[in-house]
Tab-separated table of C-alpha atoms and ligand atoms in Angstrom:
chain	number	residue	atom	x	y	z
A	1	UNK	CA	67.190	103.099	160.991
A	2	UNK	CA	69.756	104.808	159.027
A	3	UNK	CA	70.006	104.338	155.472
A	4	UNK	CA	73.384	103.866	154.470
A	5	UNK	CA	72.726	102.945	150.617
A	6	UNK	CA	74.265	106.163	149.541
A	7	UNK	CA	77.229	106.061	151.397
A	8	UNK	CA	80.415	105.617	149.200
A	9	UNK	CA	82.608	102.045	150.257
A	10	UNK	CA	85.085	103.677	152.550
A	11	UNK	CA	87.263	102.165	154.642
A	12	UNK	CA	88.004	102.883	158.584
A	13	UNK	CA	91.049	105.099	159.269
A	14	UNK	CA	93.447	102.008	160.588
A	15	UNK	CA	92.344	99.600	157.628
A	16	UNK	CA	93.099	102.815	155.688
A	17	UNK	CA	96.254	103.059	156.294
A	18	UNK	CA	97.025	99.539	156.586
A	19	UNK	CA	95.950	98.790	153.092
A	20	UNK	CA	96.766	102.185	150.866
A	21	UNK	CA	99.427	103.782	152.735
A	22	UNK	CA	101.555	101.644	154.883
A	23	UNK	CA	103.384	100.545	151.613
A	24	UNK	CA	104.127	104.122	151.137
A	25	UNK	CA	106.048	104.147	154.091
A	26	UNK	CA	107.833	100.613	153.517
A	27	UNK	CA	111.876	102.057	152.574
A	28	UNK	CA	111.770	103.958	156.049
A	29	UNK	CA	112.490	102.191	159.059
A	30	UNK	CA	111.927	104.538	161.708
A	31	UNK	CA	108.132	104.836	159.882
A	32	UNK	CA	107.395	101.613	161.489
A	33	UNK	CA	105.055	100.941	158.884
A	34	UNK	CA	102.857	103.987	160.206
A	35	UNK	CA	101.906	101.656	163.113
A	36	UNK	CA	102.623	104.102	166.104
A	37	UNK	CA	101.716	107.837	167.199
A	38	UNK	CA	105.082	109.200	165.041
A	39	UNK	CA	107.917	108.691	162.828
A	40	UNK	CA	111.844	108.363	163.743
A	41	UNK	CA	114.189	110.765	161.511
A	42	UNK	CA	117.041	109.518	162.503
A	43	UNK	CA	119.386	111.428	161.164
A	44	UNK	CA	123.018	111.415	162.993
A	45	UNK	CA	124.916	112.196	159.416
A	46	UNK	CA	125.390	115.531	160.603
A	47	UNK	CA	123.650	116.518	157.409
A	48	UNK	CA	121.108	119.502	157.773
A	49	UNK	CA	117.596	119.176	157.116
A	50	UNK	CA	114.906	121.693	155.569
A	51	UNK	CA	111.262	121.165	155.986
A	52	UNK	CA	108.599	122.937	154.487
A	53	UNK	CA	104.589	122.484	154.314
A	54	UNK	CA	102.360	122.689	151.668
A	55	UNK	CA	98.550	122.330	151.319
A	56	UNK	CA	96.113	122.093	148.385
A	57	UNK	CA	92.434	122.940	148.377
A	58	UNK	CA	89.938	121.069	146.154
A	59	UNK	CA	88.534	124.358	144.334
A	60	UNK	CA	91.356	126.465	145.016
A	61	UNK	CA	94.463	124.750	144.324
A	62	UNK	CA	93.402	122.085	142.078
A	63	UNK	CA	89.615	121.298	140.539
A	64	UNK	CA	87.170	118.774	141.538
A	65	UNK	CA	87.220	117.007	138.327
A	66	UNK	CA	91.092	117.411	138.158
A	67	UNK	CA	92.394	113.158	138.411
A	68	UNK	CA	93.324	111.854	141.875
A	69	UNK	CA	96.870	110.737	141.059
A	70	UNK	CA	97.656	113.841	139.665
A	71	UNK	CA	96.496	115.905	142.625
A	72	UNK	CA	98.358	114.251	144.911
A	73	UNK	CA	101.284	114.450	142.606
A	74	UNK	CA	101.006	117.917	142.578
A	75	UNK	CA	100.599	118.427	146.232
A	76	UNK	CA	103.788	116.320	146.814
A	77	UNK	CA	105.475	118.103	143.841
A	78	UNK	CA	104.686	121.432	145.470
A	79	UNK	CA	106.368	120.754	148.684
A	80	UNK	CA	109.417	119.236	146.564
A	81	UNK	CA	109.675	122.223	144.714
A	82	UNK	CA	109.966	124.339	147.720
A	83	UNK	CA	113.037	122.092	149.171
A	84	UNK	CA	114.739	122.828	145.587
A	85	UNK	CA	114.283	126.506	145.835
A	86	UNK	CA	116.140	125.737	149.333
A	87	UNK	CA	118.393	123.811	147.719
A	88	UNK	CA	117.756	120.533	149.058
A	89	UNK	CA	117.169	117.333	147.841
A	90	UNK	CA	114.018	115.567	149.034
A	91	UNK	CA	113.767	112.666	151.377
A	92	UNK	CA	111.357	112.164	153.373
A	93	UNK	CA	107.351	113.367	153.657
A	94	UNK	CA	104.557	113.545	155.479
A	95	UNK	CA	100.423	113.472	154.341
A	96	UNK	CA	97.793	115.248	156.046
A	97	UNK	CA	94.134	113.995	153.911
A	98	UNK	CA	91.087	115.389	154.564
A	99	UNK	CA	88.618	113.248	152.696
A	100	UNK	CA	85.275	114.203	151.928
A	101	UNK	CA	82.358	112.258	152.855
A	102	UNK	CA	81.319	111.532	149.515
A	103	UNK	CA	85.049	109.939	148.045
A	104	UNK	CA	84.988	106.522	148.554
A	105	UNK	CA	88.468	104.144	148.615
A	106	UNK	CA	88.877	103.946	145.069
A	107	UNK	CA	89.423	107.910	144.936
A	108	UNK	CA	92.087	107.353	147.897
A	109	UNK	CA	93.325	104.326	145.857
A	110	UNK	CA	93.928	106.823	142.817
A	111	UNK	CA	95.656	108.740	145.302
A	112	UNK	CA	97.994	106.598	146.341
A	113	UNK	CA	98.730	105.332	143.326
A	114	UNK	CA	100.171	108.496	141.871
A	115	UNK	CA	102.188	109.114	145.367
A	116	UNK	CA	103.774	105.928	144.602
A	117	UNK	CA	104.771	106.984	140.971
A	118	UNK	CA	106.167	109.824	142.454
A	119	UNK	CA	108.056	108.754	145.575
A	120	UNK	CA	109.853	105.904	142.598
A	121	UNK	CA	110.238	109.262	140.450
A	122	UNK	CA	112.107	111.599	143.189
A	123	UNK	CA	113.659	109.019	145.613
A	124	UNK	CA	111.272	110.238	148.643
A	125	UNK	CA	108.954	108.076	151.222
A	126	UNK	CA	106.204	108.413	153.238
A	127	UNK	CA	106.787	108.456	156.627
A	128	UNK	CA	103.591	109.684	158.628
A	129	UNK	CA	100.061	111.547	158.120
A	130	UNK	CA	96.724	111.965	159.275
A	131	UNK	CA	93.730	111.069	157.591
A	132	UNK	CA	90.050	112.947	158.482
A	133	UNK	CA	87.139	111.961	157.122
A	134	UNK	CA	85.118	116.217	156.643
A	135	UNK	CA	82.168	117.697	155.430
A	136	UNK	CA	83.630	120.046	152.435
A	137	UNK	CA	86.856	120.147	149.670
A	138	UNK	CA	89.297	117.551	149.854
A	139	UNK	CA	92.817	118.898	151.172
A	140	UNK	CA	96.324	117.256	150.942
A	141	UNK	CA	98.651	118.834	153.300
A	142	UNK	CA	102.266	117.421	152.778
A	143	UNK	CA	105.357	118.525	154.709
A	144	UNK	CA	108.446	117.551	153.206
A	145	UNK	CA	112.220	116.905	154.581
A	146	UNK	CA	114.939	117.157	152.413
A	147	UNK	CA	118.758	117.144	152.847
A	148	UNK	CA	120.916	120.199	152.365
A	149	UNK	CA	124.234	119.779	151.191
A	150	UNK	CA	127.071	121.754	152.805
A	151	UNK	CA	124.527	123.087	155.225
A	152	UNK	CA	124.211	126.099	153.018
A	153	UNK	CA	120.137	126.871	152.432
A	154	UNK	CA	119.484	128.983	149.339
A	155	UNK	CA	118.331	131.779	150.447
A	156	UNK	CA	115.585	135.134	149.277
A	157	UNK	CA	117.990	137.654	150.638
A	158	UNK	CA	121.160	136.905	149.535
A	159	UNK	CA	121.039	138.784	145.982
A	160	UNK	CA	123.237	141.701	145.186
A	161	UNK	CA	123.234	144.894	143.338
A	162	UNK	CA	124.351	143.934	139.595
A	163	UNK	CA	123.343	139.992	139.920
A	164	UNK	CA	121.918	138.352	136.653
A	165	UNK	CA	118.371	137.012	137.109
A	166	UNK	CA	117.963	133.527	135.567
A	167	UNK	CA	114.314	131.564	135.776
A	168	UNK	CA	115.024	127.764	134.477
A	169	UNK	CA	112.212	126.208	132.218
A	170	UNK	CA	109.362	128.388	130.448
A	171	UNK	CA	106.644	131.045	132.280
A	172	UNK	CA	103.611	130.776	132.148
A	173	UNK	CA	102.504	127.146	131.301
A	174	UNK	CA	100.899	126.553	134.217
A	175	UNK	CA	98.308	129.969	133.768
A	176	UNK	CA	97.655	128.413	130.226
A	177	UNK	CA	96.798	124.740	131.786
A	178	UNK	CA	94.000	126.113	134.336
A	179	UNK	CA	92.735	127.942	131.352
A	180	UNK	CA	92.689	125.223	128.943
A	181	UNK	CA	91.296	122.621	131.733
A	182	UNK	CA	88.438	125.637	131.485
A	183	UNK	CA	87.763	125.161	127.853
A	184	UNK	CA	89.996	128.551	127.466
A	185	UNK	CA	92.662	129.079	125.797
A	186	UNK	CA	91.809	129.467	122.190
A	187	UNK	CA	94.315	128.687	119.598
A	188	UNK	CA	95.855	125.916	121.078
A	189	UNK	CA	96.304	122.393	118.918
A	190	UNK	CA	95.558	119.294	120.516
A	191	UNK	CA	99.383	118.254	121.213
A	192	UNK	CA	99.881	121.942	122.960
A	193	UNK	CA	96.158	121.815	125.088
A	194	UNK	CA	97.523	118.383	126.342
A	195	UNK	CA	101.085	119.737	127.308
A	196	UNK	CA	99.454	122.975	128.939
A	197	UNK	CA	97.081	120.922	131.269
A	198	UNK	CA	100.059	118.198	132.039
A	199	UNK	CA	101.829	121.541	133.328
A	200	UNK	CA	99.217	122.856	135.293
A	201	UNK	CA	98.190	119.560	136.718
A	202	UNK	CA	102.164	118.081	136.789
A	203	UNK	CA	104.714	120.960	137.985
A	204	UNK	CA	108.107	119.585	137.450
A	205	UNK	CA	109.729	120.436	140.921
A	206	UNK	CA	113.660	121.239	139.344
A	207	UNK	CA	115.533	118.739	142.242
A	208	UNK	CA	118.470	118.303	140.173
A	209	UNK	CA	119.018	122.047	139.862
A	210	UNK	CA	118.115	123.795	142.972
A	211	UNK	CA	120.817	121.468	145.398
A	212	UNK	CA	123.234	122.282	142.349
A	213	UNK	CA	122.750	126.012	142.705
A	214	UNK	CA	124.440	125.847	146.030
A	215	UNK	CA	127.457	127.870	146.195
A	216	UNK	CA	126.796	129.518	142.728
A	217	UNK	CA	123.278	130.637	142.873
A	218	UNK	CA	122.942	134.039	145.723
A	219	UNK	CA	119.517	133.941	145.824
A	220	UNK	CA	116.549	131.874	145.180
A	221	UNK	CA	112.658	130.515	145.275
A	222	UNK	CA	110.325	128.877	143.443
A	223	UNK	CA	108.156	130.849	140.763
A	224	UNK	CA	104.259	129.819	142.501
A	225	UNK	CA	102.585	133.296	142.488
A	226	UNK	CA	103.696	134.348	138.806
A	227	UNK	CA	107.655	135.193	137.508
A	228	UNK	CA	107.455	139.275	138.786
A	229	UNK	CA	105.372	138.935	141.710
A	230	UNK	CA	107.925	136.195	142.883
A	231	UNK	CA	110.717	138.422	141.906
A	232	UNK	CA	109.310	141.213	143.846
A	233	UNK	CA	109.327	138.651	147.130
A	234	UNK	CA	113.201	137.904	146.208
A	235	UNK	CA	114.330	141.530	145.978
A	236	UNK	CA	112.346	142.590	148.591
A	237	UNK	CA	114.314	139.935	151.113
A	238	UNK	CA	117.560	141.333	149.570
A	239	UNK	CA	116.807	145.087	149.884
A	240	UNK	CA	116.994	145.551	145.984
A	241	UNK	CA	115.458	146.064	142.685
A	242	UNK	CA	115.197	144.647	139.121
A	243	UNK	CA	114.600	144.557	135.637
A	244	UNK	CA	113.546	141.830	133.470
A	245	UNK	CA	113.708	141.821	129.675
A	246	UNK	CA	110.587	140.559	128.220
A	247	UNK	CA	111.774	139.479	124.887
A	248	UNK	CA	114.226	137.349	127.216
A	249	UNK	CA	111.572	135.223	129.262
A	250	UNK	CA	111.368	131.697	127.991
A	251	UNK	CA	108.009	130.549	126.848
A	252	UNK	CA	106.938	127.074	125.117
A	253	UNK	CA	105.743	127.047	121.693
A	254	UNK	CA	102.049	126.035	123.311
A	255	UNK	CA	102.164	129.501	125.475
A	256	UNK	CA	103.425	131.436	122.371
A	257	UNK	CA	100.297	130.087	120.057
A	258	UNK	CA	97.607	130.869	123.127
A	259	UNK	CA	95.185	134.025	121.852
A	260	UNK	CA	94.455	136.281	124.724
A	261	UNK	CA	97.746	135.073	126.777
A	262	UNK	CA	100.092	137.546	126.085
A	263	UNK	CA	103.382	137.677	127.607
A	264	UNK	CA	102.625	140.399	129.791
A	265	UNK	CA	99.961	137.821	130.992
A	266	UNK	CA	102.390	135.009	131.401
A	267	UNK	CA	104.810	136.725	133.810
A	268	UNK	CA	101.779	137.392	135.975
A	269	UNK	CA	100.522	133.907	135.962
A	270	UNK	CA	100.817	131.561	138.585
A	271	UNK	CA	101.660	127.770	139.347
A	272	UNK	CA	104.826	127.424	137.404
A	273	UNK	CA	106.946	125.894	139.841
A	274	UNK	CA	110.168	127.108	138.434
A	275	UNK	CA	113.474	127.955	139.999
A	276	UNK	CA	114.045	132.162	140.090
A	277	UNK	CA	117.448	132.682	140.688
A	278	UNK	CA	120.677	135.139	141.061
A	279	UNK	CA	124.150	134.912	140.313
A	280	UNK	CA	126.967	137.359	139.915
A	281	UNK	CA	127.690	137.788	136.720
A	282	UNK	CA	131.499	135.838	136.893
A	283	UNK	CA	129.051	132.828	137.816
A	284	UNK	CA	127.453	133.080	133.808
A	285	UNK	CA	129.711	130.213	132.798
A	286	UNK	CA	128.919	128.286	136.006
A	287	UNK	CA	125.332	128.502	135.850
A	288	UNK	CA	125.160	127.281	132.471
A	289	UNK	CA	127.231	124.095	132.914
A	290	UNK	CA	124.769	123.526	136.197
A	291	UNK	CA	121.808	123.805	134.015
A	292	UNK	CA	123.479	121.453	131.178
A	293	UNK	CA	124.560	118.867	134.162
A	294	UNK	CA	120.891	118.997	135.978
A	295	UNK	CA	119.225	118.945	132.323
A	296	UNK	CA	117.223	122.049	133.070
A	297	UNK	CA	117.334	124.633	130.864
A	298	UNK	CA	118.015	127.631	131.974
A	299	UNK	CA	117.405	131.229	130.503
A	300	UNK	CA	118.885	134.737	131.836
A	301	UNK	CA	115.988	137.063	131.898
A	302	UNK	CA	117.643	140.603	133.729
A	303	UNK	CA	119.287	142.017	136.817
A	304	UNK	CA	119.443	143.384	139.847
A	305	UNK	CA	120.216	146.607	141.171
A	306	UNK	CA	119.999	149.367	143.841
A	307	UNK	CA	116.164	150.341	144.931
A	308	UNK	CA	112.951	148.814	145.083
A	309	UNK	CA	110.519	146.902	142.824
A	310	UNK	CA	110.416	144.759	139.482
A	311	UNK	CA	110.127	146.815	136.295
A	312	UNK	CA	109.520	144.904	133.076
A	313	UNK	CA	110.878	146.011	130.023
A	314	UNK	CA	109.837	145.629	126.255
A	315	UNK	CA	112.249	144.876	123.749
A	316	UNK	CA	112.674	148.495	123.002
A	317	UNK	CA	113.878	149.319	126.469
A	318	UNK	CA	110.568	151.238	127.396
A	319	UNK	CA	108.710	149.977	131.258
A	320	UNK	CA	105.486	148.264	131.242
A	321	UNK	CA	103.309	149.760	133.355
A	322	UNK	CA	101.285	146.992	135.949
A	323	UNK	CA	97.304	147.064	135.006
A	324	UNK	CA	94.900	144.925	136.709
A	325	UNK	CA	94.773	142.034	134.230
A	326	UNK	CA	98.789	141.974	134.106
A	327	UNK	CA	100.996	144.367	132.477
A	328	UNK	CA	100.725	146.897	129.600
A	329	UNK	CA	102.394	149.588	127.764
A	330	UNK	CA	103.306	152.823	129.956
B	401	MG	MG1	107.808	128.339	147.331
């Protein structure tokens, strides 16, 4: 006989769906109320589409004791993120959940609950998934659709020599979160420890700016390995270098109070989930009236320019040199 006592209250794949994820799906028609093998798009507006994929691993990309909602917030955030640093503006998503054996239907309840805040928050639906029941981490695969305006993607490679380098919201938050959801991160009031883990377990993907970017903006991603190894991808793509001006990143007040997080620590933190950007510099006034109309502030943090690499600079004009933990002084 097999003793079942100990297993959580789960329920089977179809009633699964039925009951927690079905409603998900109930603003998209050609879902059909994930009832058959896959999901209609269509899509005859002769708008172009991006779609990108994005997975999170319980004890790699977020931590077991990190809430449900909020991971799966984060996972769909993460994809949604990516379509802004294309320049698109979500729409539709899918959900690939492995489960572990030992989560039982209130942990997918949480789940869903926080996917439903979300879709309300950014105007996107489910419209298909898997669910697997596995031995090991929980993992939330979502692969997102969004709609590109003019049929113009932003682009890595599209920077030129003598482009300003923008970054839109502060560096480094996220870094201080994991730390702080690790008891780290000394120095920190209450009000700022709260606001660091929000942004560590919350990115806000910037929707409203990245589609506005289009046509301004000549190069772009979405800050998720830290500020200068993500600028190091962009310049890369567009056969160029650059310079960034410490004293010019933006930082909250929380990251700025943090002992042991200095800024050469920040700009080599990940999980920030902020727009990097380019723009000629006849596109200053431009960009700034984009950030005031999206509501994302936006901060210009150096240039671009003939050769290779990222080089930081202090405020008095002298390189930091990279060292293992982050940057120092040269
Ligand atoms: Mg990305």
């Amino acid at each position: 006989m097999v003793d079942r006592t100990d297993r959580p209250a789960r329920s089977g794949e179809f009633d699964l769906i039925a009951r927690y994820f079905a409603p998900l799906a109930a603003d998209w028609p050609g879902a059909f109320g994930l009832t058959d093998d896959a999901a209609l798009l269509g899509v005859s507006d002769g708008v172009d589409r991006v779609l990108t994929t994005d997975a999170l691993v319980e004890g790699v990309h977020f931590r077991p004791d990190d809430p449900p909602d909020r991971v799966a917030r984060k996972a769909l955030r993460a994809s949604l993120s990516d379509l802004a640093a294309m320049g698109a503006t979500p729409e539709v998503y899918s959900l690939a959940l492995q489960i572990p054996a030992e989560r039982d239907d209130g942990w997918i309840a949480a789940l869903v609950q926080g996917l439903a805040a979300d879709q309300s928050r950014f105007g996107v639906t489910l419209i298909g998934g898997d669910t697997v029941s596995a031995r090991g981490p929980a993992m939330l695969t979502v692969t997102a659709i969004g709609r590109l305006a003019h049929s113009r993607p932003l682009r890595r490679n599209g920077a030129a020599a003598g482009d300003d380098v923008y970054v839109s919201g502060t560096i480094g938050d996220g870094g201080l979160g994991l730390r702080a959801c690790r008891g780290e991160a000394a120095g920190l009031d209450a009000a700022q420890r709260q606001f660091a883990v929000d942004r560590y377990q919350l990115p806000e993907p910037r929707v409203a700016l990245g589609p506005a970017l289009v046509g301004t903006a000549s190069a772009c991603l979405d800050v998720s390995d830290g500020l200068i190894a993500d600028l190091g991808h962009l310049v890369r793509a567009s056969g160029l270098a650059a310079e960034v001006l410490l004293d010019d990143v933006p930082w909250s007040g929380a990251a700025a109070a943090a002992m042991d997080y200095p800024a050469t620590e920040r700009i080599a933190a990940g999980d920030d989930y902020e727009l990097l950007f380019t723009a000629p510099p006849v596109q200053r006034d431009a960009v700034t009236a984009i950030a005031r109309t999206a509501g994302t502030p936006v901060a210009r943090v150096g240039r671009t320019m003939p050769g290779s690499g990222v080089r930081v600079l202090d405020s008095g004009g002298t390189p930091l040199a990279l060292a293992r933990t982050g940057w120092r002084h040269r």
